[in-house]
Amino acid sequence: MGKRLWVERNKDGSWDAFGEDGAHIKFGKGRGQFTPGDLMKIALAGCAALSSQFAVEHTLGEGKGAKIVVDGTYDADNDAYIGFDEQVVIDATDAGLSDEDAAKLKERVTRHIDKGCTVKHTYVEKTPVRMDVTIKH
């Protein structure tokens, strides 16, 4: 099993998500808040960022990283995302890479994301969700 997570409702209608290790994020449907659908996209982008970090830093230097933009195609009839488009942009303008070195970096980043991104692997597969509802009374 992964890390235990939970969410709790706030009096203002927003929600807080917590992790057993102290992680915290606020979300909801209000202005300036990430929705659960947004968090799905953030999870995909964040996973690609962490998966590609080694390859980017190895080539461009410590502290360098990719900008990853994710958009999703939403099917309102089924209330589900039916696909995601992910753009990984690496600014290597200051590195003076040759075309060959840029192509190698692109291949390494792609390979690292394809191998190490759990979120991408999960989204590509049909992932069952088991739910149990408990009413305390």
Coordinates of N, CA and C in Angstrom, one line a residue:
M1 N 0.8 -1.2 0.0 CA 0.0 0.0 0.0 C 0.9 1.2 0.0
G2 N 0.3 2.3 -0.6 CA 1.0 3.6 -0.6 C 0.8 4.3 0.7
K3 N 1.2 5.6 0.7 CA 1.0 6.5 1.9 C -0.5 6.7 2.1
R4 N -0.9 6.7 3.4 CA -2.3 6.9 3.7 C -2.6 8.4 3.6
L5 N -3.7 8.7 2.9 CA -4.1 10.1 2.7 C -5.6 10.2 3.1
W6 N -6.0 11.4 3.5 CA -7.4 11.7 3.8 C -7.7 13.1 3.5
V7 N -9.0 13.4 3.3 CA -9.5 14.8 3.1 C -10.5 15.1 4.2
E8 N -10.6 16.4 4.5 CA -11.6 16.9 5.5 C -12.1 18.2 5.0
R9 N -13.4 18.4 5.2 CA -14.1 19.6 4.8 C -13.9 20.8 5.8
N10 N -13.7 22.0 5.2 CA -13.6 23.2 6.0 C -14.9 23.9 6.1
K11 N -15.1 24.8 7.1 CA -16.3 25.5 7.2 C -16.6 26.4 6.0
D12 N -15.6 26.9 5.3 CA -15.8 27.8 4.2 C -16.1 27.0 2.9
G13 N -16.3 25.7 3.0 CA -16.6 24.9 1.8 C -15.4 24.3 1.1
S14 N -14.2 24.8 1.4 CA -13.0 24.2 0.8 C -12.7 22.9 1.5
W15 N -11.7 22.2 1.0 CA -11.3 20.9 1.6 C -9.8 21.0 1.8
D16 N -9.3 20.2 2.8 CA -7.9 20.0 3.0 C -7.6 18.5 2.8
A17 N -6.5 18.3 2.1 CA -6.0 16.9 2.0 C -4.7 16.8 2.8
F18 N -4.6 15.7 3.5 CA -3.5 15.4 4.4 C -2.8 14.1 4.1
G19 N -1.5 14.0 4.3 CA -0.8 12.8 4.2 C -0.3 12.4 5.6
E20 N -0.1 11.1 5.9 CA 0.4 10.7 7.2 C 1.8 11.2 7.5
D21 N 2.5 11.7 6.5 CA 3.8 12.3 6.7 C 3.8 13.8 6.9
G22 N 2.6 14.4 7.0 CA 2.5 15.8 7.3 C 2.2 16.7 6.0
A23 N 2.2 16.1 4.8 CA 1.9 16.8 3.6 C 0.5 17.4 3.7
H24 N 0.3 18.5 3.0 CA -1.0 19.2 3.1 C -1.3 20.0 1.8
I25 N -2.5 20.0 1.3 CA -2.9 20.8 0.2 C -4.4 21.2 0.4
K26 N -4.7 22.4 0.0 CA -6.1 22.8 0.1 C -6.7 22.7 -1.3
F27 N -8.0 22.3 -1.4 CA -8.6 22.2 -2.8 C -10.1 22.4 -2.6
G28 N -10.8 22.5 -3.7 CA -12.2 22.7 -3.7 C -12.7 23.1 -5.1
K29 N -13.8 23.8 -5.1 CA -14.4 24.2 -6.4 C -14.5 25.8 -6.5
G30 N -13.9 26.4 -5.5 CA -14.0 27.9 -5.5 C -12.9 28.5 -6.3
R31 N -13.0 29.8 -6.4 CA -12.0 30.6 -7.1 C -10.6 30.5 -6.4
G32 N -9.6 30.2 -7.2 CA -8.3 30.1 -6.6 C -8.0 28.8 -6.0
Q33 N -8.9 27.8 -6.2 CA -8.7 26.5 -5.6 C -8.5 25.4 -6.7
F34 N -7.7 24.5 -6.5 CA -7.6 23.4 -7.5 C -8.8 22.4 -7.3
T35 N -9.4 22.0 -8.4 CA -10.5 21.0 -8.3 C -9.8 19.6 -8.3
P36 N -10.6 18.6 -8.0 CA -10.0 17.2 -8.1 C -9.5 16.9 -9.5
G37 N -10.2 17.4 -10.5 CA -9.7 17.2 -11.9 C -8.4 17.9 -12.1
D38 N -8.2 19.1 -11.6 CA -6.9 19.8 -11.6 C -5.9 19.0 -11.0
L39 N -6.2 18.4 -9.8 CA -5.2 17.6 -9.1 C -4.8 16.4 -9.8
M40 N -5.7 15.8 -10.6 CA -5.3 14.7 -11.5 C -4.2 15.1 -12.5
K41 N -4.4 16.3 -13.1 CA -3.5 16.9 -14.1 C -2.1 17.2 -13.4
I42 N -2.2 17.8 -12.2 CA -1.0 18.1 -11.4 C -0.2 16.9 -11.1
A43 N -1.0 15.8 -10.7 CA -0.3 14.5 -10.4 C 0.5 14.0 -11.6
L44 N -0.1 14.1 -12.8 CA 0.5 13.6 -14.0 C 1.8 14.5 -14.3
A45 N 1.6 15.8 -14.3 CA 2.7 16.7 -14.5 C 3.8 16.6 -13.5
G46 N 3.4 16.5 -12.2 CA 4.4 16.3 -11.1 C 5.2 15.0 -11.2
C47 N 4.5 14.0 -11.6 CA 5.2 12.7 -11.8 C 6.2 12.8 -12.9
A48 N 5.8 13.4 -14.0 CA 6.8 13.6 -15.2 C 7.9 14.4 -14.7
A49 N 7.7 15.5 -13.9 CA 8.8 16.4 -13.5 C 9.8 15.6 -12.6
L50 N 9.3 14.8 -11.7 CA 10.2 14.1 -10.8 C 10.9 13.0 -11.6
S51 N 10.2 12.3 -12.5 CA 10.8 11.2 -13.3 C 11.9 11.7 -14.2
S52 N 11.7 12.9 -14.7 CA 12.7 13.5 -15.7 C 13.8 14.3 -15.0
Q53 N 13.7 14.6 -13.8 CA 14.6 15.5 -13.1 C 16.1 15.0 -13.2
F54 N 16.4 13.7 -13.0 CA 17.7 13.3 -13.1 C 18.3 13.5 -14.5
A55 N 17.6 13.1 -15.5 CA 18.1 13.3 -16.9 C 18.4 14.7 -17.2
V56 N 17.5 15.6 -16.8 CA 17.6 17.0 -17.1 C 18.8 17.6 -16.3
E57 N 18.9 17.3 -15.0 CA 20.0 17.8 -14.2 C 21.4 17.3 -14.7
H58 N 21.4 16.0 -15.1 CA 22.6 15.4 -15.5 C 23.2 16.1 -16.8
T59 N 22.3 16.6 -17.6 CA 22.7 17.3 -18.8 C 22.9 18.8 -18.6
L60 N 22.0 19.4 -17.9 CA 21.9 20.9 -17.9 C 22.5 21.4 -16.5
G61 N 22.6 20.6 -15.5 CA 23.1 21.1 -14.2 C 22.1 21.1 -13.1
E62 N 22.6 21.0 -11.9 CA 21.7 21.0 -10.7 C 20.8 22.1 -10.7
G63 N 19.5 21.8 -10.3 CA 18.5 22.8 -10.2 C 17.7 23.1 -11.4
K64 N 18.2 22.5 -12.5 CA 17.4 22.7 -13.8 C 16.3 21.7 -13.9
G65 N 15.2 22.1 -14.6 CA 14.1 21.2 -14.7 C 13.2 21.5 -15.9
A66 N 12.2 20.7 -16.0 CA 11.3 20.9 -17.1 C 10.1 21.7 -16.7
K67 N 9.4 22.4 -17.6 CA 8.1 22.9 -17.4 C 7.1 21.9 -18.1
I68 N 6.2 21.5 -17.3 CA 5.3 20.4 -17.8 C 3.8 21.0 -17.8
V69 N 3.2 21.0 -18.9 CA 1.8 21.5 -19.0 C 0.9 20.4 -19.4
V70 N -0.1 20.2 -18.6 CA -1.1 19.1 -18.9 C -2.5 19.7 -19.1
D71 N -3.1 19.2 -20.1 CA -4.5 19.5 -20.4 C -5.3 18.2 -20.5
G72 N -6.5 18.3 -20.3 CA -7.3 17.0 -20.4 C -8.5 17.2 -21.2
T73 N -9.0 16.2 -21.9 CA -10.2 16.2 -22.6 C -11.3 15.6 -21.7
Y74 N -12.3 16.5 -21.4 CA -13.3 16.1 -20.5 C -14.6 15.7 -21.3
D75 N -15.2 14.6 -21.0 CA -16.4 14.1 -21.6 C -17.5 14.3 -20.5
A76 N -18.3 15.4 -20.8 CA -19.4 15.7 -19.8 C -20.5 14.7 -19.7
D77 N -20.7 14.0 -20.8 CA -21.8 12.9 -20.8 C -21.4 11.8 -19.8
N78 N -20.2 11.5 -19.7 CA -19.7 10.4 -18.8 C -19.0 10.9 -17.6
D79 N -18.9 12.3 -17.4 CA -18.3 12.9 -16.3 C -16.9 12.3 -16.0
A80 N -16.1 12.2 -17.1 CA -14.8 11.6 -17.0 C -13.8 12.3 -18.0
Y81 N -12.5 12.3 -17.6 CA -11.5 12.6 -18.6 C -11.2 11.4 -19.4
I82 N -11.2 11.7 -20.7 CA -11.0 10.6 -21.7 C -9.6 10.6 -22.3
G83 N -8.8 11.6 -21.9 CA -7.4 11.7 -22.4 C -6.7 12.9 -21.8
F84 N -5.4 12.8 -21.8 CA -4.6 13.9 -21.3 C -3.5 14.2 -22.4
D85 N -3.2 15.5 -22.5 CA -2.1 16.0 -23.4 C -1.1 16.6 -22.5
E86 N 0.1 16.1 -22.6 CA 1.2 16.5 -21.7 C 2.3 17.0 -22.6
Q87 N 2.8 18.3 -22.3 CA 3.9 18.9 -23.0 C 5.0 19.1 -22.0
V88 N 6.1 18.5 -22.3 CA 7.3 18.7 -21.5 C 8.3 19.6 -22.2
V89 N 8.6 20.8 -21.6 CA 9.4 21.8 -22.2 C 10.6 22.0 -21.4
I90 N 11.8 21.8 -22.0 CA 13.1 22.0 -21.3 C 13.8 23.1 -21.9
D91 N 14.1 24.1 -21.1 CA 14.8 25.3 -21.6 C 16.3 25.0 -21.5
A92 N 16.9 24.7 -22.7 CA 18.3 24.4 -22.7 C 19.1 25.5 -23.5
T93 N 18.5 26.7 -23.7 CA 19.1 27.7 -24.5 C 20.4 28.1 -24.0
D94 N 20.7 28.1 -22.7 CA 22.0 28.5 -22.2 C 23.0 27.4 -22.2
A95 N 22.6 26.2 -22.6 CA 23.5 25.1 -22.5 C 24.4 24.9 -23.7
G96 N 24.0 25.5 -24.8 CA 24.7 25.3 -26.1 C 24.8 23.9 -26.6
L97 N 23.6 23.2 -26.5 CA 23.5 21.8 -26.9 C 23.6 21.7 -28.4
S98 N 24.2 20.7 -29.0 CA 24.2 20.5 -30.4 C 22.8 19.8 -30.7
D99 N 22.4 19.7 -31.9 CA 21.2 19.0 -32.3 C 21.2 17.6 -31.8
E100 N 22.4 17.0 -31.9 CA 22.5 15.6 -31.5 C 22.3 15.5 -29.9
D101 N 23.0 16.4 -29.2 CA 22.8 16.4 -27.7 C 21.4 16.6 -27.3
A102 N 20.7 17.6 -28.0 CA 19.3 17.9 -27.7 C 18.4 16.6 -27.9
A103 N 18.7 15.9 -29.0 CA 17.9 14.7 -29.4 C 18.2 13.6 -28.3
K104 N 19.4 13.5 -27.8 CA 19.7 12.5 -26.8 C 19.0 12.9 -25.5
L105 N 19.0 14.2 -25.1 CA 18.3 14.6 -23.9 C 16.8 14.3 -24.0
K106 N 16.2 14.6 -25.2 CA 14.8 14.3 -25.4 C 14.5 12.8 -25.2
E107 N 15.4 12.0 -25.8 CA 15.2 10.5 -25.7 C 15.3 10.1 -24.3
R108 N 16.3 10.6 -23.5 CA 16.5 10.2 -22.1 C 15.3 10.6 -21.2
V109 N 14.9 11.9 -21.4 CA 13.7 12.4 -20.7 C 12.5 11.5 -20.9
T110 N 12.2 11.2 -22.2 CA 11.1 10.4 -22.6 C 11.2 9.0 -21.9
R111 N 12.4 8.4 -22.0 CA 12.6 7.1 -21.4 C 12.4 7.1 -19.9
H112 N 12.9 8.1 -19.2 CA 12.8 8.2 -17.8 C 11.3 8.4 -17.4
I113 N 10.6 9.2 -18.1 CA 9.2 9.4 -17.8 C 8.4 8.1 -18.1
D114 N 8.6 7.5 -19.2 CA 7.9 6.3 -19.6 C 8.2 5.1 -18.5
K115 N 9.4 5.1 -18.0 CA 9.8 4.1 -17.1 C 9.4 4.4 -15.6
G116 N 9.5 5.6 -15.2 CA 9.3 5.9 -13.8 C 8.1 6.7 -13.4
C117 N 7.2 7.0 -14.3 CA 6.0 7.8 -13.9 C 4.8 6.9 -13.5
T118 N 4.7 6.6 -12.2 CA 3.6 5.8 -11.7 C 2.2 6.3 -12.1
V119 N 2.1 7.6 -12.1 CA 0.8 8.2 -12.4 C 0.4 8.0 -13.9
K120 N 1.4 8.2 -14.7 CA 1.1 7.9 -16.2 C 0.8 6.4 -16.4
H121 N 1.5 5.5 -15.7 CA 1.2 4.1 -15.8 C -0.2 3.8 -15.4
T122 N -0.6 4.5 -14.3 CA -1.9 4.2 -13.7 C -3.0 4.8 -14.7
Y123 N -2.8 5.9 -15.2 CA -3.8 6.5 -16.1 C -4.0 5.7 -17.4
V124 N -2.9 5.2 -17.9 CA -2.9 4.4 -19.1 C -3.7 3.1 -18.9
E125 N -3.6 2.5 -17.8 CA -4.3 1.3 -17.5 C -5.7 1.6 -17.0
K126 N -6.6 0.7 -17.1 CA -7.9 0.8 -16.4 C -7.7 0.5 -15.0
T127 N -8.0 1.4 -14.1 CA -7.6 1.2 -12.7 C -8.9 1.1 -11.9
P128 N -9.2 0.0 -11.3 CA -10.4 -0.2 -10.6 C -10.3 0.6 -9.2
V129 N -11.4 1.1 -8.8 CA -11.5 1.8 -7.5 C -12.5 1.1 -6.7
R130 N -12.1 0.6 -5.5 CA -13.0 0.0 -4.6 C -13.4 1.0 -3.6
M131 N -14.6 1.1 -3.3 CA -15.1 2.1 -2.3 C -16.0 1.4 -1.3
D132 N -15.8 1.9 0.0 CA -16.6 1.4 1.1 C -17.1 2.6 1.8
V133 N -18.4 2.7 2.0 CA -19.0 3.8 2.7 C -19.4 3.4 4.1
T134 N -19.0 4.1 5.1 CA -19.3 3.8 6.5 C -20.0 5.0 7.1
I135 N -21.1 4.7 7.7 CA -21.9 5.8 8.4 C -21.8 5.6 9.9
K136 N -21.1 6.5 10.6 CA -21.0 6.4 12.0 C -22.2 7.1 12.6
H137 N -22.9 6.3 13.5 CA -24.1 6.9 14.1 C -24.3 6.4 15.5

